């Protein structure tokens, strides 16, 4: 499984690491939804997302960023409400012509069905 998320960047410049950090910090809820896709099979969601660092590569068109967040496990029937802290490294591509910022999550292999 590998998840992708695209942000419309509008008229924001996003020319350096700080501007990308600020852009993503303003969209914490959307980042939480994106990261939650990785934890949905475990019954958890991602909250309180923050950008730790950003590294621009390839002529400021792509790079990597590290996100820090809380993983919250909640199940009212089983009286579960636990919280862990995690980090994730994402790749991003900045498409200035189409005014988009694409985030590409890590590849997490999924277990296939067992043979009988």
Coordinates of C-alpha atoms in Angstrom, one line a residue:
X1 CA 0.0 0.0 0.0
X2 CA 1.2 3.4 -0.9
X3 CA -0.9 6.5 -0.5
X4 CA -0.8 9.8 -2.4
X5 CA -2.4 13.2 -1.6
X6 CA -2.6 16.3 -3.7
X7 CA -2.9 19.9 -2.4
X8 CA -4.0 22.8 -4.6
X9 CA -1.5 25.5 -3.8
X10 CA -3.3 28.5 -5.3
X11 CA -1.1 31.6 -5.5
X12 CA 1.2 30.7 -2.6
X13 CA 4.9 30.9 -3.8
X14 CA 6.3 27.7 -2.0
X15 CA 9.8 28.5 -3.1
X16 CA 11.7 27.3 -0.1
X17 CA 11.5 24.8 2.8
X18 CA 9.9 27.3 5.3
X19 CA 7.1 28.2 2.9
X20 CA 6.3 24.5 2.3
X21 CA 6.4 23.9 6.1
X22 CA 4.0 26.8 6.7
X23 CA 1.7 25.6 3.9
X24 CA 1.4 22.1 5.4
X25 CA 1.2 23.3 9.0
X26 CA -2.0 25.3 7.9
X27 CA -3.4 22.0 6.6
X28 CA -2.9 19.8 9.7
X29 CA -6.4 18.2 9.5
X30 CA -5.9 17.1 5.9
X31 CA -2.4 15.7 6.7
X32 CA -4.0 13.8 9.6
X33 CA -6.6 12.2 7.2
X34 CA -3.8 11.3 4.8
X35 CA -1.7 9.7 7.5
X36 CA -4.7 7.9 8.9
X37 CA -5.0 5.8 5.8
X38 CA -1.8 4.0 6.9
X39 CA -3.3 3.1 10.3
X40 CA -7.0 2.3 9.4
X41 CA -6.5 -1.5 9.5
X42 CA -5.2 -1.1 13.1
X43 CA -8.2 1.0 14.0
X44 CA -6.3 4.2 14.6
X45 CA -6.2 7.7 13.3
X46 CA -3.4 10.3 13.1
X47 CA -3.8 13.6 14.9
X48 CA -1.7 16.6 15.9
X49 CA 0.5 16.5 12.8
X50 CA 3.6 18.7 12.6
X51 CA 6.3 19.1 10.1
X52 CA 9.7 18.4 11.6
X53 CA 11.9 19.2 8.6
X54 CA 11.8 19.6 4.9
X55 CA 14.5 19.0 2.3
X56 CA 14.2 20.4 -1.3
X57 CA 15.9 18.4 -4.0
X58 CA 16.0 18.4 -7.8
X59 CA 16.0 22.1 -8.5
X60 CA 13.2 22.8 -5.9
X61 CA 10.7 20.6 -7.7
X62 CA 10.7 17.7 -5.3
X63 CA 12.0 16.6 -1.9
X64 CA 11.4 14.8 1.3
X65 CA 9.7 15.9 4.5
X66 CA 9.4 14.3 8.0
X67 CA 6.1 14.5 9.8
X68 CA 5.6 13.9 13.5
X69 CA 2.1 12.9 14.8
X70 CA 0.1 11.1 17.4
X71 CA -1.6 7.8 16.5
X72 CA -4.8 7.4 18.4
X73 CA -6.4 4.0 18.9
X74 CA -10.1 4.2 20.0
X75 CA -12.7 1.5 20.4
X76 CA -15.6 2.3 22.7
X77 CA -16.9 -1.3 22.8
X78 CA -13.5 -2.7 24.0
X79 CA -12.8 0.3 26.2
X80 CA -9.7 1.2 24.3
X81 CA -8.3 4.7 24.1
X82 CA -4.6 4.6 23.6
X83 CA -2.2 7.1 22.0
X84 CA 1.3 6.6 20.5
X85 CA 3.7 9.0 18.9
X86 CA 5.1 8.3 15.4
X87 CA 7.1 9.8 12.6
X88 CA 6.9 9.3 8.8
X89 CA 9.1 10.4 5.9
X90 CA 7.1 11.5 2.8
X91 CA 8.3 12.4 -0.7
X92 CA 6.7 15.4 -2.4
X93 CA 6.6 16.9 -5.9
X94 CA 5.9 20.5 -6.5
X95 CA 4.1 21.2 -9.8
X96 CA 4.3 25.0 -10.2
X97 CA 2.6 25.0 -13.6
X98 CA -0.5 23.3 -12.4
X99 CA -0.2 24.8 -8.9
X100 CA -0.2 21.5 -7.1
X101 CA 1.8 19.9 -4.3
X102 CA 1.7 16.0 -4.4
X103 CA 2.6 14.0 -1.3
X104 CA 3.8 10.4 -1.7
X105 CA 3.7 8.2 1.3
X106 CA 6.0 5.3 2.1
X107 CA 5.3 1.9 0.6
X108 CA 4.0 -0.5 3.2
X109 CA 3.7 -4.0 1.8
X110 CA 0.5 -5.8 2.6
X111 CA 0.2 -9.4 3.6
X112 CA -1.5 -11.5 0.9
X113 CA -3.9 -14.4 1.5
X114 CA -2.3 -17.6 2.7
X115 CA -2.5 -20.6 0.5
X116 CA -4.5 -23.6 1.6

